[in-house]
Structure formats: structure tokens, C-alpha cells
């Protein structure tokens, strides 16, 4: 006959840590002896998530961009609740969040305009499509308009620039194509 133990019931009516008692009564001796141990479980509200993408000006996902999550609507006073990097497709996600107000922010990125934080209210469901599109800072820059025809080489081959077109931009406006 197997020894049996009992476990107290879980009252999950409110969010907080709860003690669960495990009791075993040893009846092998003349008098029964009761042994108890306790472990703790946590009861929490239903959890939610915030997801989105970070894209470049071309609409393609940007990998390895830091995304910050704050509890509250003012990131200057709110607590940092999490930090994550975008994946290879520019996607990010924060999980296990309770109902409430959050702010999602991209910290300053060299070469790009600072993005405004986005304020999100979680009120009973997941929040999707909190997206950011990176915009290059105004100023002088060069851009490749078309890649060279040949982009793969074997050891010892010379670079062939046929088809390469590069332009010079000022404040987002093409000034001239470079020769």
C-alpha cells in the first residue's frame, strides 16, 4: 500500500503569493505522526503582451535595435520594465504584462532621428502593431542608388563597379549623382 499525502487547496481569488501545505501522516508506529512542509506559489492577474516592428525607410525590418518598455506614460519618471532587441525581421515583443499604462521607446540611434515614445494602454487584451519606422537625420549624406552588377568574387579577382550609382543628398533631397 502506497503512502499518501494531502495538499491544501489553492485560493486563487486574488493576486499574491500563496502558501501551499503538504501533509503526510506516518501511521507505521504506535501513534500516527504528522509531517508538514510548505511551498509558495504566486497567483497573478491574466497577462498580456505588446508587439511590434522596427523598419527602415525602405520598409524592411531592422535587426538588433534596442526597444525599451516603461511602466507609465512619462518615460522621464517611469520605471524601466524591460529592454529587448529586435530580431532578424525587426520584430520585438514584451510578454507577461498586467493591465495598465506602458510606454515603448527606441533610444537614440546614431544617424537617425529620435523617435517619440508610444503610450499604450493595456485594458484586457494583447496590443499589436506598435511599430516604429527609422528616419535618417537631415544633413549631408551619400546613398547607393543601384548596386554593381557583380557582387560576388573569387579570391584574387578585381572589383568591377559596372552598374554602381551613388548620389549625394542634402536634407533628404538628391543634390547630384556622383561620378
Tab-separated table of C-alpha atoms in Angstrom:
chain	number	residue	atom	x	y	z
A	1	UNK	CA	0.000	0.000	0.000
A	2	UNK	CA	1.426	3.366	-1.064
A	3	UNK	CA	1.884	6.144	1.446
A	4	UNK	CA	-0.412	9.077	0.711
A	5	UNK	CA	-0.131	12.778	1.414
A	6	UNK	CA	-2.571	15.672	1.209
A	7	UNK	CA	-2.158	19.120	-0.275
A	8	UNK	CA	-4.058	22.214	0.798
A	9	UNK	CA	-6.295	23.895	-1.760
A	10	UNK	CA	-5.278	26.981	-3.723
A	11	UNK	CA	-7.344	30.118	-3.203
A	12	UNK	CA	-6.728	31.976	-6.462
A	13	UNK	CA	-9.322	34.692	-5.875
A	14	UNK	CA	-6.714	37.444	-5.523
A	15	UNK	CA	-3.232	38.205	-6.830
A	16	UNK	CA	-0.474	37.498	-4.323
A	17	UNK	CA	1.876	34.805	-3.055
A	18	UNK	CA	0.068	31.816	-1.547
A	19	UNK	CA	1.355	29.115	0.801
A	20	UNK	CA	0.517	25.525	-0.096
A	21	UNK	CA	0.832	22.979	2.701
A	22	UNK	CA	1.740	19.354	2.061
A	23	UNK	CA	0.846	16.986	4.913
A	24	UNK	CA	1.845	13.362	5.446
A	25	UNK	CA	0.700	11.210	8.326
A	26	UNK	CA	3.026	8.333	9.216
A	27	UNK	CA	0.922	5.509	10.666
A	28	UNK	CA	3.713	2.942	10.898
A	29	UNK	CA	4.300	3.413	14.629
A	30	UNK	CA	2.040	3.065	17.650
A	31	UNK	CA	0.879	6.675	17.329
A	32	UNK	CA	0.352	8.477	13.993
A	33	UNK	CA	2.895	11.254	13.408
A	34	UNK	CA	2.036	14.181	11.138
A	35	UNK	CA	4.693	15.868	8.987
A	36	UNK	CA	4.172	19.127	7.107
A	37	UNK	CA	6.061	21.190	4.607
A	38	UNK	CA	5.100	24.352	2.794
A	39	UNK	CA	5.870	25.791	-0.617
A	40	UNK	CA	4.798	29.069	-2.180
A	41	UNK	CA	3.033	29.751	-5.455
A	42	UNK	CA	2.193	33.106	-6.986
A	43	UNK	CA	-1.256	33.993	-8.244
A	44	UNK	CA	-1.293	36.874	-10.690
A	45	UNK	CA	-3.744	38.556	-12.955
A	46	UNK	CA	-4.057	37.492	-16.542
A	47	UNK	CA	-1.018	38.607	-18.519
A	48	UNK	CA	-0.799	40.400	-21.832
A	49	UNK	CA	1.786	41.400	-24.406
A	50	UNK	CA	2.917	44.283	-26.576
A	51	UNK	CA	4.414	43.527	-30.001
A	52	UNK	CA	5.603	45.493	-32.993
A	53	UNK	CA	8.247	46.005	-35.664
A	54	UNK	CA	11.076	48.435	-36.314
A	55	UNK	CA	11.629	49.166	-40.014
A	56	UNK	CA	13.978	51.321	-42.013
A	57	UNK	CA	12.907	53.945	-44.542
A	58	UNK	CA	12.697	51.162	-47.121
A	59	UNK	CA	10.090	49.306	-45.033
A	60	UNK	CA	12.428	46.385	-44.312
A	61	UNK	CA	12.787	45.138	-40.734
A	62	UNK	CA	15.873	46.354	-38.866
A	63	UNK	CA	17.693	43.806	-36.708
A	64	UNK	CA	19.302	44.377	-33.303
A	65	UNK	CA	17.556	47.651	-32.419
A	66	UNK	CA	17.046	48.241	-28.679
A	67	UNK	CA	13.417	48.727	-27.607
A	68	UNK	CA	12.617	49.895	-24.056
A	69	UNK	CA	9.377	49.356	-22.139
A	70	UNK	CA	8.392	51.663	-19.267
A	71	UNK	CA	5.558	51.321	-16.743
A	72	UNK	CA	3.683	54.608	-17.077
A	73	UNK	CA	3.166	57.320	-19.664
A	74	UNK	CA	6.138	59.591	-18.868
A	75	UNK	CA	9.445	57.883	-19.619
A	76	UNK	CA	11.363	60.557	-17.724
A	77	UNK	CA	9.784	59.418	-14.434
A	78	UNK	CA	8.507	55.891	-15.216
A	79	UNK	CA	10.281	52.703	-14.182
A	80	UNK	CA	12.071	50.755	-16.915
A	81	UNK	CA	10.108	47.489	-17.144
A	82	UNK	CA	12.135	45.778	-19.839
A	83	UNK	CA	14.594	46.035	-22.718
A	84	UNK	CA	14.723	43.834	-25.775
A	85	UNK	CA	16.484	43.754	-29.170
A	86	UNK	CA	14.622	43.325	-32.450
A	87	UNK	CA	15.050	40.017	-34.260
A	88	UNK	CA	16.231	39.491	-37.853
A	89	UNK	CA	12.910	40.754	-39.210
A	90	UNK	CA	12.733	43.810	-36.954
A	91	UNK	CA	10.132	42.257	-34.626
A	92	UNK	CA	10.032	42.732	-30.867
A	93	UNK	CA	7.687	41.710	-28.069
A	94	UNK	CA	7.153	42.161	-24.355
A	95	UNK	CA	5.134	39.483	-22.535
A	96	UNK	CA	3.671	38.774	-19.094
A	97	UNK	CA	2.343	42.316	-18.654
A	98	UNK	CA	-0.562	43.299	-16.413
A	99	UNK	CA	-3.300	45.765	-17.278
A	100	UNK	CA	-2.051	49.341	-17.140
A	101	UNK	CA	-0.284	52.119	-18.988
A	102	UNK	CA	3.066	51.495	-20.659
A	103	UNK	CA	5.433	53.456	-22.898
A	104	UNK	CA	7.508	51.887	-25.663
A	105	UNK	CA	10.611	53.805	-26.721
A	106	UNK	CA	13.567	53.462	-29.062
A	107	UNK	CA	16.661	55.027	-27.502
A	108	UNK	CA	18.633	57.416	-29.744
A	109	UNK	CA	20.306	55.647	-32.669
A	110	UNK	CA	23.295	57.245	-34.441
A	111	UNK	CA	22.318	58.571	-37.860
A	112	UNK	CA	18.557	58.501	-37.199
A	113	UNK	CA	16.030	60.978	-35.837
A	114	UNK	CA	14.931	60.374	-32.246
A	115	UNK	CA	11.558	58.615	-32.134
A	116	UNK	CA	8.789	59.747	-29.776
A	117	UNK	CA	7.794	57.171	-27.163
A	118	UNK	CA	4.451	55.493	-27.830
A	119	UNK	CA	1.982	55.297	-24.947
A	120	UNK	CA	-0.049	52.088	-24.732
A	121	UNK	CA	-2.991	51.228	-22.512
A	122	UNK	CA	-3.446	47.517	-21.810
A	123	UNK	CA	-7.040	47.023	-20.732
A	124	UNK	CA	-7.772	43.363	-21.328
A	125	UNK	CA	-6.026	42.147	-24.469
A	126	UNK	CA	-2.721	41.968	-26.279
A	127	UNK	CA	-1.582	45.125	-28.066
A	128	UNK	CA	-0.096	44.579	-31.512
A	129	UNK	CA	1.456	46.712	-34.240
A	130	UNK	CA	3.296	49.213	-32.050
A	131	UNK	CA	5.621	49.930	-34.955
A	132	UNK	CA	8.481	52.345	-35.482
A	133	UNK	CA	9.995	53.461	-38.792
A	134	UNK	CA	13.515	54.816	-38.567
A	135	UNK	CA	14.112	58.112	-40.355
A	136	UNK	CA	17.598	59.254	-41.234
A	137	UNK	CA	18.710	62.583	-39.782
A	138	UNK	CA	18.789	65.554	-42.094
A	139	UNK	CA	22.169	66.667	-43.328
A	140	UNK	CA	24.680	65.668	-45.949
A	141	UNK	CA	24.956	62.020	-46.925
A	142	UNK	CA	25.592	59.716	-49.821
A	143	UNK	CA	23.355	56.826	-50.835
A	144	UNK	CA	23.828	53.914	-53.170
A	145	UNK	CA	21.090	54.187	-55.811
A	146	UNK	CA	21.993	50.943	-57.582
A	147	UNK	CA	24.410	48.175	-56.707
A	148	UNK	CA	27.169	46.977	-59.037
A	149	UNK	CA	26.120	44.207	-61.413
A	150	UNK	CA	28.747	41.920	-59.934
A	151	UNK	CA	28.740	41.445	-56.150
A	152	UNK	CA	30.404	38.030	-55.786
A	153	UNK	CA	34.088	37.422	-56.461
A	154	UNK	CA	36.680	34.715	-56.237
A	155	UNK	CA	39.963	35.157	-54.453
A	156	UNK	CA	42.274	37.420	-56.458
A	157	UNK	CA	39.585	38.984	-58.705
A	158	UNK	CA	39.391	42.755	-59.141
A	159	UNK	CA	36.376	44.826	-58.087
A	160	UNK	CA	34.047	45.649	-61.052
A	161	UNK	CA	31.931	48.769	-60.410
A	162	UNK	CA	29.761	48.441	-63.540
A	163	UNK	CA	26.211	49.491	-62.637
A	164	UNK	CA	27.120	51.229	-59.347
A	165	UNK	CA	25.312	54.568	-58.954
A	166	UNK	CA	25.899	56.814	-55.954
A	167	UNK	CA	24.137	60.096	-55.208
A	168	UNK	CA	24.824	62.968	-52.840
A	169	UNK	CA	21.905	64.217	-50.699
A	170	UNK	CA	21.352	67.345	-48.655
A	171	UNK	CA	18.494	67.295	-46.121
A	172	UNK	CA	16.890	64.328	-47.860
A	173	UNK	CA	16.961	65.887	-51.347
A	174	UNK	CA	19.220	64.481	-54.059
A	175	UNK	CA	21.767	67.157	-54.992
A	176	UNK	CA	23.656	65.249	-57.663
A	177	UNK	CA	24.769	61.829	-58.841
A	178	UNK	CA	28.440	61.157	-58.120
A	179	UNK	CA	30.802	60.010	-60.843
